[in-house]
Coordinates of C-alpha atoms and ligand atoms in Angstrom, one line a residue:
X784 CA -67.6 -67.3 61.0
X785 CA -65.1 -68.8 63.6
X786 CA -61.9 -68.2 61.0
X787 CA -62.8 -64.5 60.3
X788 CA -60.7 -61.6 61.3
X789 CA -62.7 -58.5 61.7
X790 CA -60.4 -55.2 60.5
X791 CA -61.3 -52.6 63.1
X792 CA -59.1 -49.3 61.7
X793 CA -58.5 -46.8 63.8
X794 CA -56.4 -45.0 61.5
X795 CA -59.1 -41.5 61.6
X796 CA -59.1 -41.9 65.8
X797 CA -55.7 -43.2 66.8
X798 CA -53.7 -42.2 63.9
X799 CA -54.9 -39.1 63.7
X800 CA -54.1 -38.4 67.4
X801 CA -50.4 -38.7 66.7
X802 CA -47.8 -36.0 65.9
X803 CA -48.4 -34.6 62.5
X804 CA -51.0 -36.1 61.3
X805 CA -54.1 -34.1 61.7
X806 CA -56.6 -33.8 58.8
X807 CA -59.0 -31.9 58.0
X808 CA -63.2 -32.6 57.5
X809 CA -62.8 -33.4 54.0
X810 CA -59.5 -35.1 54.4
X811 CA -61.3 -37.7 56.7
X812 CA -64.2 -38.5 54.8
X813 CA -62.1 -39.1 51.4
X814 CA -59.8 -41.0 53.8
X815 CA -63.2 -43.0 55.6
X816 CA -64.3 -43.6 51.7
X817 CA -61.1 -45.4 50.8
X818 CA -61.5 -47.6 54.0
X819 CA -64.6 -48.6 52.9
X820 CA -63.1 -49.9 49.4
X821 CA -60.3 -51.3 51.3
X822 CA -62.6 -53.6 52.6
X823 CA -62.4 -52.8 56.9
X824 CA -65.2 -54.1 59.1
X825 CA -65.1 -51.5 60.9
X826 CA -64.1 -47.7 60.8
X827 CA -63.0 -45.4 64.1
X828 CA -63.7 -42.2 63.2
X829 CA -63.2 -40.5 65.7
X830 CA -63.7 -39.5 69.3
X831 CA -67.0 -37.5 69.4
X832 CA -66.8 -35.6 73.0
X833 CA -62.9 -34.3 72.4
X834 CA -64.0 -31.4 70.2
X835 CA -67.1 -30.1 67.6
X836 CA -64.3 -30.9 64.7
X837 CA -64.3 -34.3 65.7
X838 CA -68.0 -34.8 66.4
X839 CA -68.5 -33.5 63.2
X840 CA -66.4 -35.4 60.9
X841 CA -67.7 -38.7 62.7
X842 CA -71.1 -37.4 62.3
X843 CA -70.4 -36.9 58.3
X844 CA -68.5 -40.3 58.1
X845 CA -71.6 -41.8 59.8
X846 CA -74.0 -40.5 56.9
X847 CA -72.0 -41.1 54.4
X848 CA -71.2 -44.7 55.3
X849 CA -72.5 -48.0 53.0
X850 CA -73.9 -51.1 54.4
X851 CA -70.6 -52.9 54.6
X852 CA -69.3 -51.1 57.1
X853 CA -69.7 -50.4 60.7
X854 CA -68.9 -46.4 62.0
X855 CA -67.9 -46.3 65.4
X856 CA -66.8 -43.4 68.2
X857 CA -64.5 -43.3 71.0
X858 CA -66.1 -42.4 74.4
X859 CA -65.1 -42.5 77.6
X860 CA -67.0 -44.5 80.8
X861 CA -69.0 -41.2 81.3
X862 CA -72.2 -40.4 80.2
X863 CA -71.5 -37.4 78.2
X864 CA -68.9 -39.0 75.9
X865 CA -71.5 -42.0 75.5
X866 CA -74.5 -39.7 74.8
X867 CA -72.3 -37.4 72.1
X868 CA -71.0 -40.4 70.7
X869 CA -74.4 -41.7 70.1
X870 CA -75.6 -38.1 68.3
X871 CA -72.7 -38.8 65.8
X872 CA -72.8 -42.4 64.8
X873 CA -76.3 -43.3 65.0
X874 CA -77.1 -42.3 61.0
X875 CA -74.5 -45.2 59.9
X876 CA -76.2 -48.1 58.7
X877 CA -74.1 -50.1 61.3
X878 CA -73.6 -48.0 64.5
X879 CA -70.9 -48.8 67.1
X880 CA -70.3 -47.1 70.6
X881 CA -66.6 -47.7 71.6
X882 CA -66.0 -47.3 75.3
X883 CA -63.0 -47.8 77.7
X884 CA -61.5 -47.3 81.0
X885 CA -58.3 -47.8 82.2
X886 CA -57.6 -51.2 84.5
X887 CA -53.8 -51.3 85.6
X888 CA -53.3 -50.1 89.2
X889 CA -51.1 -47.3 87.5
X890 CA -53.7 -45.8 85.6
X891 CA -56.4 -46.5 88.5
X892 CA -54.6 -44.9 90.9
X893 CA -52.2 -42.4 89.7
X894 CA -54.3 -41.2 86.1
X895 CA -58.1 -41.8 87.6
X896 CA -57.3 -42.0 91.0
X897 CA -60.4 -44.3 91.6
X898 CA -60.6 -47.9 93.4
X899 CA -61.3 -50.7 91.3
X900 CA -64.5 -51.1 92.6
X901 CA -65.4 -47.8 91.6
X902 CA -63.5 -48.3 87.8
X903 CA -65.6 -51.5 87.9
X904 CA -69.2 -49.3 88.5
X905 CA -68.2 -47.0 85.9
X906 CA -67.4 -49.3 83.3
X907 CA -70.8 -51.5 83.8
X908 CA -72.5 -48.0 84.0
X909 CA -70.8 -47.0 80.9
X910 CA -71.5 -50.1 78.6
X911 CA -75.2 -50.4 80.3
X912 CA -76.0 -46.4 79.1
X913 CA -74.0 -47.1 75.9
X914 CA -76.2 -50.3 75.1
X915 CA -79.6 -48.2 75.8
X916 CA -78.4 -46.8 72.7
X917 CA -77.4 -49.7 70.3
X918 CA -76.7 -53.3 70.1
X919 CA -73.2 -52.7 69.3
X920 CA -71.0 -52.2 72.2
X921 CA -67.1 -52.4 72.2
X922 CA -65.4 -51.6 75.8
X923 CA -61.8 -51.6 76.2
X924 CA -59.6 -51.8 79.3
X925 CA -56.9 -49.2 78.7
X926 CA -53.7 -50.4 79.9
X927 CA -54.7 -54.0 79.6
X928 CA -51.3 -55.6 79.6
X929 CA -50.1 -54.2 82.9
X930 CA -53.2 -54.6 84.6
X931 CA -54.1 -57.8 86.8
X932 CA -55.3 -60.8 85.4
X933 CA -57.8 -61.4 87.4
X934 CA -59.1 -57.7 88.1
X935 CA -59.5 -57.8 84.1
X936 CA -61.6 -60.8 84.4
X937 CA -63.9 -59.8 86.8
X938 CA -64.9 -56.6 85.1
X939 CA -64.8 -57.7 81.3
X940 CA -67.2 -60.3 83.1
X941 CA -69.6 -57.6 84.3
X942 CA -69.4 -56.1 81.4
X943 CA -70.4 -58.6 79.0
X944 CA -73.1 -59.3 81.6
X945 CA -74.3 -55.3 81.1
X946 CA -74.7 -56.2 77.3
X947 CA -70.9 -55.4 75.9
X948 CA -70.4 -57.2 72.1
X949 CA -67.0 -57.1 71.5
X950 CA -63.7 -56.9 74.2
X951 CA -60.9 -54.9 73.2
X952 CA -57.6 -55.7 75.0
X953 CA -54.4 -53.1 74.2
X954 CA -51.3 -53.1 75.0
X955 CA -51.3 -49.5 75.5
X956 CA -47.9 -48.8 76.1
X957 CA -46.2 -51.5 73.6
X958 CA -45.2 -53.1 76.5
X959 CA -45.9 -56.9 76.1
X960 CA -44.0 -59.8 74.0
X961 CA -46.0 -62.2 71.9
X962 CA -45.8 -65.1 73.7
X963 CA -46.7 -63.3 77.2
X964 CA -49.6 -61.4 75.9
X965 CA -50.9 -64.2 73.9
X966 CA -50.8 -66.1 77.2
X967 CA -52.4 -62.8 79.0
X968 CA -54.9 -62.9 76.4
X969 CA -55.9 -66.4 76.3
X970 CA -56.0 -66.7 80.0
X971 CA -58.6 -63.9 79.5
X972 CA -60.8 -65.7 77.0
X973 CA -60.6 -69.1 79.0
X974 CA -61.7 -67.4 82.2
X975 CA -64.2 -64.7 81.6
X976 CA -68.0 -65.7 82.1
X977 CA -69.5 -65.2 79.0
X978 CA -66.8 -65.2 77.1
X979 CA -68.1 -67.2 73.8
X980 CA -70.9 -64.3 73.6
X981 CA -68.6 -61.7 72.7
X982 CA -66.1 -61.2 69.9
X983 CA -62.5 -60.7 71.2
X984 CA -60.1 -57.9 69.9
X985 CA -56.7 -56.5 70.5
X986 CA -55.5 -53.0 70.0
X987 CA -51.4 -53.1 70.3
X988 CA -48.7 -49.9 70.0
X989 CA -45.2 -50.5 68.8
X990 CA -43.2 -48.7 71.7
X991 CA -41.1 -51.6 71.3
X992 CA -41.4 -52.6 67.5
X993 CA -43.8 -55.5 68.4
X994 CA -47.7 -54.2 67.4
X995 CA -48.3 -56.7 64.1
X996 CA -46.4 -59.5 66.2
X997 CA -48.4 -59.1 69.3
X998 CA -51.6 -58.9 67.0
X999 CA -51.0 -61.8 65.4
X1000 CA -49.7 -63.8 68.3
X1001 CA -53.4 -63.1 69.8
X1002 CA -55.5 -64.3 67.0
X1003 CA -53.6 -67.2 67.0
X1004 CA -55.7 -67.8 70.9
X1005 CA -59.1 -67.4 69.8
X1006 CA -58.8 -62.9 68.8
X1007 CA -61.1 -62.8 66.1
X1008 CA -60.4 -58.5 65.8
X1009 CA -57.9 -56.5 65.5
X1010 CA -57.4 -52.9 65.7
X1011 CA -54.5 -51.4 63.1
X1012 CA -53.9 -48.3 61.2
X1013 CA -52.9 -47.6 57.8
X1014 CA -49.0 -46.9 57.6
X1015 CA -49.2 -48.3 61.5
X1016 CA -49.6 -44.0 62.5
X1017 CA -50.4 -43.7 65.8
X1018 CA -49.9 -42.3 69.2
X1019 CA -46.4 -42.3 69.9
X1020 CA -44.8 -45.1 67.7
X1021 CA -48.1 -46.1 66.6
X1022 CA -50.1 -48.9 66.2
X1023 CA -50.0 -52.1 64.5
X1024 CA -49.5 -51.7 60.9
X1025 CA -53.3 -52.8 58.8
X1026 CA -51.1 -53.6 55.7
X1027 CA -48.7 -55.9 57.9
X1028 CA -51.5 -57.6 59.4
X1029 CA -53.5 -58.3 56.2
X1030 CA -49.9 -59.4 53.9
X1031 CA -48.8 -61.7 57.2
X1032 CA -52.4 -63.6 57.5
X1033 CA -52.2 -63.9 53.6
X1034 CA -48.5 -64.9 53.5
X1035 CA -48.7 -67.3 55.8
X1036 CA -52.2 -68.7 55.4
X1037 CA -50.2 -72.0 56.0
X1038 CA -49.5 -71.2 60.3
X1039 CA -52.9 -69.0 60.7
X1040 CA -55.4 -70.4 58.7
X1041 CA -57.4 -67.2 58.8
X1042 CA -59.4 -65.3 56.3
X1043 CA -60.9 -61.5 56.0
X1044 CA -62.7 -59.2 54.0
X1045 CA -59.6 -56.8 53.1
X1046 CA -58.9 -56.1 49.6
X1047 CA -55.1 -56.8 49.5
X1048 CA -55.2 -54.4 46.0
X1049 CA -56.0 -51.5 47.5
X1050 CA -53.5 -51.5 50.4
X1051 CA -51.0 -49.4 48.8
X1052 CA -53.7 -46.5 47.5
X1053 CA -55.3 -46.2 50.7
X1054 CA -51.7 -46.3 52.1
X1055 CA -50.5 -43.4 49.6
X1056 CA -53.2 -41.7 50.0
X1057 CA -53.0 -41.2 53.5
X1058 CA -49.2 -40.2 53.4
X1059 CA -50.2 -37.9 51.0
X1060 CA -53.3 -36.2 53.2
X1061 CA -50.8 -36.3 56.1
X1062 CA -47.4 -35.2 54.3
X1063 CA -45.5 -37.8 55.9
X1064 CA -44.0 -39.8 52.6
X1065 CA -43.8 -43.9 53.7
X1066 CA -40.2 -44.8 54.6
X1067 CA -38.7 -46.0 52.0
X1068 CA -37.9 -49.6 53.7
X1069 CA -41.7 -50.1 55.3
X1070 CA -43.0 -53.3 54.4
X1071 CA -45.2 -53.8 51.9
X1072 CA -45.9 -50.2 51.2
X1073 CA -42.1 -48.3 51.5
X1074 CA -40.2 -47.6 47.8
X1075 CA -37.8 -50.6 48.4
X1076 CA -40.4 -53.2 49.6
X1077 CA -40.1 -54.8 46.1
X1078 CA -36.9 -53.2 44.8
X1079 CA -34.1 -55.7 44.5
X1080 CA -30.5 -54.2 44.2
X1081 CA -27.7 -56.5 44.6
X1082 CA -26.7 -58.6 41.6
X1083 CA -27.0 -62.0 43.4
X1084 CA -30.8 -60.8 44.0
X1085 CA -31.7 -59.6 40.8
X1086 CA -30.1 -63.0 39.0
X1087 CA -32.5 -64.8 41.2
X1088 CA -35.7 -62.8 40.9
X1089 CA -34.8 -63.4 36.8
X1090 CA -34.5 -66.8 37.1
X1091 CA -37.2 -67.5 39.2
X1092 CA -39.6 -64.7 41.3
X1093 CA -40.0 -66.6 44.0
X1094 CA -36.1 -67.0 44.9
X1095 CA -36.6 -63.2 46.9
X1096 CA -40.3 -62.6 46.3
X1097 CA -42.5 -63.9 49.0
X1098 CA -45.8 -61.9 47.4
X1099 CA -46.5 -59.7 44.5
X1100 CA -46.4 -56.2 43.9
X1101 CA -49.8 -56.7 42.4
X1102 CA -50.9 -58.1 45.4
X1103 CA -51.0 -55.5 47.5
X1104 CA -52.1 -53.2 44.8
X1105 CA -48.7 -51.6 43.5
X1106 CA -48.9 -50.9 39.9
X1107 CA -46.7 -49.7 37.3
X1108 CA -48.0 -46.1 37.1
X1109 CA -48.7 -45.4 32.9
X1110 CA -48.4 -41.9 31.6
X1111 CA -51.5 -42.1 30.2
X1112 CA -52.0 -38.2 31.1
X1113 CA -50.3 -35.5 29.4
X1114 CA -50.4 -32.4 28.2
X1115 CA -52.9 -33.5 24.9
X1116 CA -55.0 -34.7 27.4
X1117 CA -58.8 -33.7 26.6
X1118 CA -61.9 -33.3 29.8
X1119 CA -62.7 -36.9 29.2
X1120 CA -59.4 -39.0 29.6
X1121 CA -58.8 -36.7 32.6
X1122 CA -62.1 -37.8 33.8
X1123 CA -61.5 -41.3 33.3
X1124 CA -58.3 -40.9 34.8
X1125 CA -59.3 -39.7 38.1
X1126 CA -62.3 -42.4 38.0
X1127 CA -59.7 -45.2 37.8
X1128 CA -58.0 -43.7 40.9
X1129 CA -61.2 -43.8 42.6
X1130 CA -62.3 -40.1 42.6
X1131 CA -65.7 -39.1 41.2
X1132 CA -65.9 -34.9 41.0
X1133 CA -68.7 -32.9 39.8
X1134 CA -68.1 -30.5 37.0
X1135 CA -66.8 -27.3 38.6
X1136 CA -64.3 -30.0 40.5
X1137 CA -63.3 -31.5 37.2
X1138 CA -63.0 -27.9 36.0
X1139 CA -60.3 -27.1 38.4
X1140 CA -58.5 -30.3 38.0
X1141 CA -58.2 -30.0 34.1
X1142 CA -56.5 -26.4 34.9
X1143 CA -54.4 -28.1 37.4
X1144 CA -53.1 -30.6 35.2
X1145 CA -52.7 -28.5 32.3
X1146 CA -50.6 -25.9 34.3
X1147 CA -48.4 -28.9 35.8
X1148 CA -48.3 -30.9 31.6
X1149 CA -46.4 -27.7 30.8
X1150 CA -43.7 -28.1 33.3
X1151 CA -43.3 -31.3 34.0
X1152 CA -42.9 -34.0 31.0
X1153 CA -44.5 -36.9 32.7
X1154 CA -47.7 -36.8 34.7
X1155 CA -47.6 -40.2 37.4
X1156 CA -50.7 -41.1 39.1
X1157 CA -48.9 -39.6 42.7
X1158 CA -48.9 -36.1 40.9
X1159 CA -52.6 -36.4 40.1
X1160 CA -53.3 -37.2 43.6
X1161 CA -51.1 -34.9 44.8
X1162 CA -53.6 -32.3 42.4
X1163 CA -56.7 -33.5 44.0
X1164 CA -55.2 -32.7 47.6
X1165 CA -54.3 -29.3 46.1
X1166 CA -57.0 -28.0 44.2
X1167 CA -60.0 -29.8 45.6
X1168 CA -60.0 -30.7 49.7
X1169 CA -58.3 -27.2 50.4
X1170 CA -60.7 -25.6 52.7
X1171 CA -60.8 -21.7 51.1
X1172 CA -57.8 -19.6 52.6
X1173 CA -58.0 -16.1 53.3
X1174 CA -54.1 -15.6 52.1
X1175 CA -53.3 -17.0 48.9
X1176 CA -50.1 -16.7 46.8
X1177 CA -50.1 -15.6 43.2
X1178 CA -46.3 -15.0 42.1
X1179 CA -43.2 -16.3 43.5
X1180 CA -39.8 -15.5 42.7
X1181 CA -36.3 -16.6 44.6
X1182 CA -32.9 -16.0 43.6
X1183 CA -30.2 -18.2 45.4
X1184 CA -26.8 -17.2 46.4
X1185 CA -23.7 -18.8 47.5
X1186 CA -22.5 -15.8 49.8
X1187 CA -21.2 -13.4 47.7
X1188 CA -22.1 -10.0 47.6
X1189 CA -25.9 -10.5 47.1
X1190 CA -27.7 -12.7 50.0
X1191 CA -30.1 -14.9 49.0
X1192 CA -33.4 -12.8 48.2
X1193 CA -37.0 -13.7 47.4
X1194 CA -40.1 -12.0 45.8
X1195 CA -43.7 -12.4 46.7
X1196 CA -47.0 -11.5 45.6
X1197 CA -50.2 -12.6 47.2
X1198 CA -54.2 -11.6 47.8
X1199 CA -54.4 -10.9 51.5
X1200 CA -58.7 -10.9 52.2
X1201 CA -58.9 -10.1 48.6
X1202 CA -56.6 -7.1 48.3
X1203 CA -53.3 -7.5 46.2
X1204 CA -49.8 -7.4 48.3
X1205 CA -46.4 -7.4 47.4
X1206 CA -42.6 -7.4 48.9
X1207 CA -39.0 -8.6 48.4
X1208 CA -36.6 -9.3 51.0
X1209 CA -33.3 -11.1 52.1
X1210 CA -32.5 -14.3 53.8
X1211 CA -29.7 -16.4 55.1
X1212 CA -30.7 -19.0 52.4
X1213 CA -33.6 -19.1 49.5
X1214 CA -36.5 -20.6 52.1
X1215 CA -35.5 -18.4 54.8
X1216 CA -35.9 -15.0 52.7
X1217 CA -39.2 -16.6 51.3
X1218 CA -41.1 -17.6 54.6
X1219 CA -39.1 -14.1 55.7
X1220 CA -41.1 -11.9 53.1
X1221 CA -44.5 -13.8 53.0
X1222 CA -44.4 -14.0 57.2
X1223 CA -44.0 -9.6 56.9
X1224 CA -46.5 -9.6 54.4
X1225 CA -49.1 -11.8 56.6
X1226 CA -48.3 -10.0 59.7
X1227 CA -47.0 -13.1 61.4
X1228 CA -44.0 -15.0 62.1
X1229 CA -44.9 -18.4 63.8
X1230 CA -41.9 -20.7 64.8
X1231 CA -41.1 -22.8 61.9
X1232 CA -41.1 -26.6 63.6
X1233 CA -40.6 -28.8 61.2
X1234 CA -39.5 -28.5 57.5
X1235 CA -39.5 -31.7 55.0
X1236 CA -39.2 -32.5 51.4
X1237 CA -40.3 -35.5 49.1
X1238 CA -40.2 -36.1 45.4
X1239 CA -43.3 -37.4 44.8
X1240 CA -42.0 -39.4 41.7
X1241 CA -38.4 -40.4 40.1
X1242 CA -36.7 -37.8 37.7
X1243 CA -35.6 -34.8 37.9
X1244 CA -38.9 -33.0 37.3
X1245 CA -40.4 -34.6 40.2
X1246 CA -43.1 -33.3 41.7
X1247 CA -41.6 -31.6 44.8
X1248 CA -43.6 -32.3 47.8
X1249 CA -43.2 -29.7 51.1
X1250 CA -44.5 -30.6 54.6
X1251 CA -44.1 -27.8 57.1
X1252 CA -45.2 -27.4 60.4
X1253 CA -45.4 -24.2 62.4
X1254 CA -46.4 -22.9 66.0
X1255 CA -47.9 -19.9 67.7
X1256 CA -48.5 -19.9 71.4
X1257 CA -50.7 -22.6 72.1
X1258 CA -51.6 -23.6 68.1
X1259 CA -49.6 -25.3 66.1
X1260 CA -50.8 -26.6 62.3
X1261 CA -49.0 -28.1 59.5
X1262 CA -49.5 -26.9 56.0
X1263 CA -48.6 -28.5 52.4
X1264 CA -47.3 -27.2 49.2
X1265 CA -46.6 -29.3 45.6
X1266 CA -45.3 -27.8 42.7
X1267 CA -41.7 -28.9 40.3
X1268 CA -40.0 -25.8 41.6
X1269 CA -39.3 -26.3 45.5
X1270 CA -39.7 -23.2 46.5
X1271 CA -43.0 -22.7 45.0
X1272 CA -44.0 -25.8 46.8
X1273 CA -42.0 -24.1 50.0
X1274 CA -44.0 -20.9 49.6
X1275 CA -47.1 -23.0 49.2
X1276 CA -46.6 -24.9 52.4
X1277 CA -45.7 -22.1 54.4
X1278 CA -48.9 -20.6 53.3
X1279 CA -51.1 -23.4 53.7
X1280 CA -49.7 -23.6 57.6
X1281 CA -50.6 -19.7 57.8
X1282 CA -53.8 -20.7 56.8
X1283 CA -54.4 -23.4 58.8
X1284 CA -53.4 -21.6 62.1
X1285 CA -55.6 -19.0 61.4
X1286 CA -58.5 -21.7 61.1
X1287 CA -56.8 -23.8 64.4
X1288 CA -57.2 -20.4 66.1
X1289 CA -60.9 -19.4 64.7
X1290 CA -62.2 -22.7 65.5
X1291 CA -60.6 -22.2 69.5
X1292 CA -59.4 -25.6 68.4
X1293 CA -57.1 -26.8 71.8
X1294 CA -53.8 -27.8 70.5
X1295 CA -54.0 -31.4 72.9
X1296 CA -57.1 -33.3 72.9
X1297 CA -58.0 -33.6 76.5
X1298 CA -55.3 -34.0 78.9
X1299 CA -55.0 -37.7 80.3
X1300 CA -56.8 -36.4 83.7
X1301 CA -59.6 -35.1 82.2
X1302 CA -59.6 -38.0 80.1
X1303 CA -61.3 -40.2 82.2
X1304 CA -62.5 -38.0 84.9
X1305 CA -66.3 -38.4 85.1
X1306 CA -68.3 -35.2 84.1
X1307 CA -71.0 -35.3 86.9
Ligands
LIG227 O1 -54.2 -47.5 73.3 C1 -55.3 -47.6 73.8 O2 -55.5 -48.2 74.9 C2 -56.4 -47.0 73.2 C3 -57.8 -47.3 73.7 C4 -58.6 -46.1 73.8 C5 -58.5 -48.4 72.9 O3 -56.3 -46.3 72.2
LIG228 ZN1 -54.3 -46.8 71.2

């Protein structure tokens, strides 16, 4: 279909590259699930030769994959990458080997430090090893938008000619403007031999704020696929933003006259629900997705909106999926409504799961008057993809101060490889006696990186939502806690970080995927 734009997402690959926003195995199959239901063409799950994590969660993602979606890996021109890649996609239904190579003369020379005749061999070598596998071939030239127009010509050409499907062309950097990379693009597509065989994608970063208007200025040539991520996460400033994509083609169906297989409904779950796998809450002013996107403040505003939506609406909150939440859960609830519950937020759990939850909910019904469909999620993060921790906390207590004779002190008790511990110490403040007293107890004291805080809801009984990240040596890992009372959900974060170092460390996970040398460096 010539009008079609194919939604590549490279939200698990890409986005989960960036600062922050690493997840775990089960985190990236509920998160490859949603993306399924969201209606993308194509998932990146991940890049199978950077680490056994990695392989296996793409492997997983591949099995558990429907027929409406195609699974693809990352891999670099070498045959290693290729051949791993193939091991982890090749159960999906719909199977795709992503490879690229760099083509500016800055990468060639300075990151691969390889002629362009030899970038050119390893590509065509690449896609021809990566096609003995499957059908479905994407190759990339990384760097696209600073590399020569005609060098990219020549070897997308001999690429297609070695069996490549589709031709990715990023603007790695976020360097471009619309106009000039739509005409970079375009002068691509015109010129290539072979070019009507092969579906034509772009892949752009926001360095300079310009990913979704780059992407779009591309399609409008003749790119039938773009590759986005949900919240636009990313390296650096990420990537173009899916939900922007999908509300501007939708918007203005007028100017691109495009259509695609995205559910606009379920662009604000899957977008929740990775802000909540990641801990990093949506700015409040993102578009489509942020708190404010449909919040309309000033009086000359809200008269309009009453007399006529349209006067400062230019979609619907429905349309992209944003509800009013009902407090339909509470603390009557029975087993059954909670069931339902979760089944209408798209979670399916077995018994012992359900078990948990229905704990979970209870505990938080008694402190917390009303239960939003955020605090249910936040449950499921909680109680049910938490890999089991070796340190868990039982009892917190914290006693503030404003400087007077008593410093601030906190109280801890907690199950250290099953054995009961307990201790109380001071701090110059509530969290810092806290992450104090648990760090003595645990036997560790990382450096404390990064602290945030969210109310998942409105109110003053919010659910508090803490993000921290911490770093030993050459590990670093990021941990989250939820709970009414801040500093439980502080103590809970610091612990989960604890925990997750601990794993960071057992699994010799390295804290960079491979450095940009080795990135590209062949293997043999
Ligand atoms: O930004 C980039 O060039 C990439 C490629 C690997 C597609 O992420
Ligand atoms: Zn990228």
């Amino acid at each position: 279909m010539a009008d079609r734009v194919y939604f590549f997402d490279t939200t698990l690959r890409d986005g989960e590259q960036s600062p922050g926003a690493t997840m775990n195995f089960h985190e990236k199959l509920r998160l490859a699930h949603q993306l399924e239901i969201l209606g993308v063409d194509c998932i990146e799950a991940g890049f199978p030769a950077s680490s056994q994590g990695d392989f296996a969660s793409v492997q997983a993602i591949a099995r558990q994959a429907g027929d409406n979606v195609q699974i693809a890996g990352l891999a670099r021109c070498v045959a290693k990458d290729i051949d791993a890649c193939w091991e982890a996609v090749k159960e999906a239904k719909h199977p795709r080997i992503h490879t690229f190579i760099s083509t500016s003369p800055l990468h060639m020379q300075y990151k691969l430090r390889k002629s362009p005749d030899e970038v050119v061999a390893m590509a065509v070598a690449g896609v021809t090893r990566a096609r003995s596998y499957t059908g479905n071939v994407e190759f990339s030239c990384e760097d696209f938008s600073r590399s020569d127009r005609d060098f990219v010509v020549r070897i997308v050409g001999e690429v297609i000619a070695a069996g490549a499907t589709t031709i990715n062309l990023p603007d790695t950097v976020g360097y471009s403007q619309p106009e000039e990379f739509a005409d970079f693009v375009s002068y691509v597509i015109l010129n290539t031999p072979g070019s009507e065989k092969v579906v034509w994608s772009v892949h752009c970063h926001d360095d300079l704020g310009l990913a979704v208007a780059n992407s779009l200025a591309a399609l409008k040539v003749g790119v039938r696929q773009v590759e986005v991520t949900l919240n636009g996460i990313g390296e650096r400033a990420g990537n173009a933003a899916l939900e922007e994509v999908v509300m501007a083609l939708q918007v203005r169906r007028d100017i691109y006259g495009l259509t695609h297989g995205i559910q606009s409904e379920q662009l604000y779950p899957s977008c929740r629900l990775l802000s909540m796998i990641i801990g990093q809450p949506i700015p409040l002013n993102k578009s489509i997705v942020g708190a404010n996107a449909f919040a309309h403040e000033s009086g000359i505003h809200q008269d309009g909106m009453l007399k006529h939506r349209e006067t400062y609406e230019i979609m619907t909150p429905q349309s992209v999926g944003r509800k009013e939440t009902h407090l339909v859960i509470g603390k009557h609830s029975g087993h059954n409504a909670i069931r339902q519950k979760f089944e209408s937020l798209g979670y399916h759990f077995d018994e012992s799961e359900l078990n948990a939850l229905f704990v979970a909910v209870k505990d938080l019904a008694d402190r917390k008057k009303n239960i939003h469909d955020e605090d249910l999620m936040a449950l499921v993060q909680q109680e049910i993809y938490r890999i089991p921790d070796r340190i868990k906390l039982r009892h917190v207590s914290v006693q503030c101060s404003d400087g007077g004779s008593v410093p601030p002190v906190a109280a801890v008790l907690m199950d250290i490889d099953g054995e009961e511990k307990s201790a109380a110490g001071f701090g110059c403040g509530p969290i810092d006696a806290l992450f104090n007293v648990i760090s003595d107890l645990v036997g560790r004291a990382p450096a404390l990186e990064q602290y945030a805080i969210n109310a998942i809801t409105g109110g003053t009984d919010a659910l508090g939502e803490v993000t921290v990240r911490v770093r030993e040596k050459n590990f670093s890992a990021i941990g989250r806690g939820n709970h009414p009372d801040i500093f439980v959900a502080s103590a809970r974060a610091y612990v989960d970080a604890l925990n997750n170092l601990a794993k960071r460390e057992a699994e010799g996970m390295r804290l960079h995927q491979l450095s940009s040398h080795e990135a590209e460096q062949p293997q043999e």
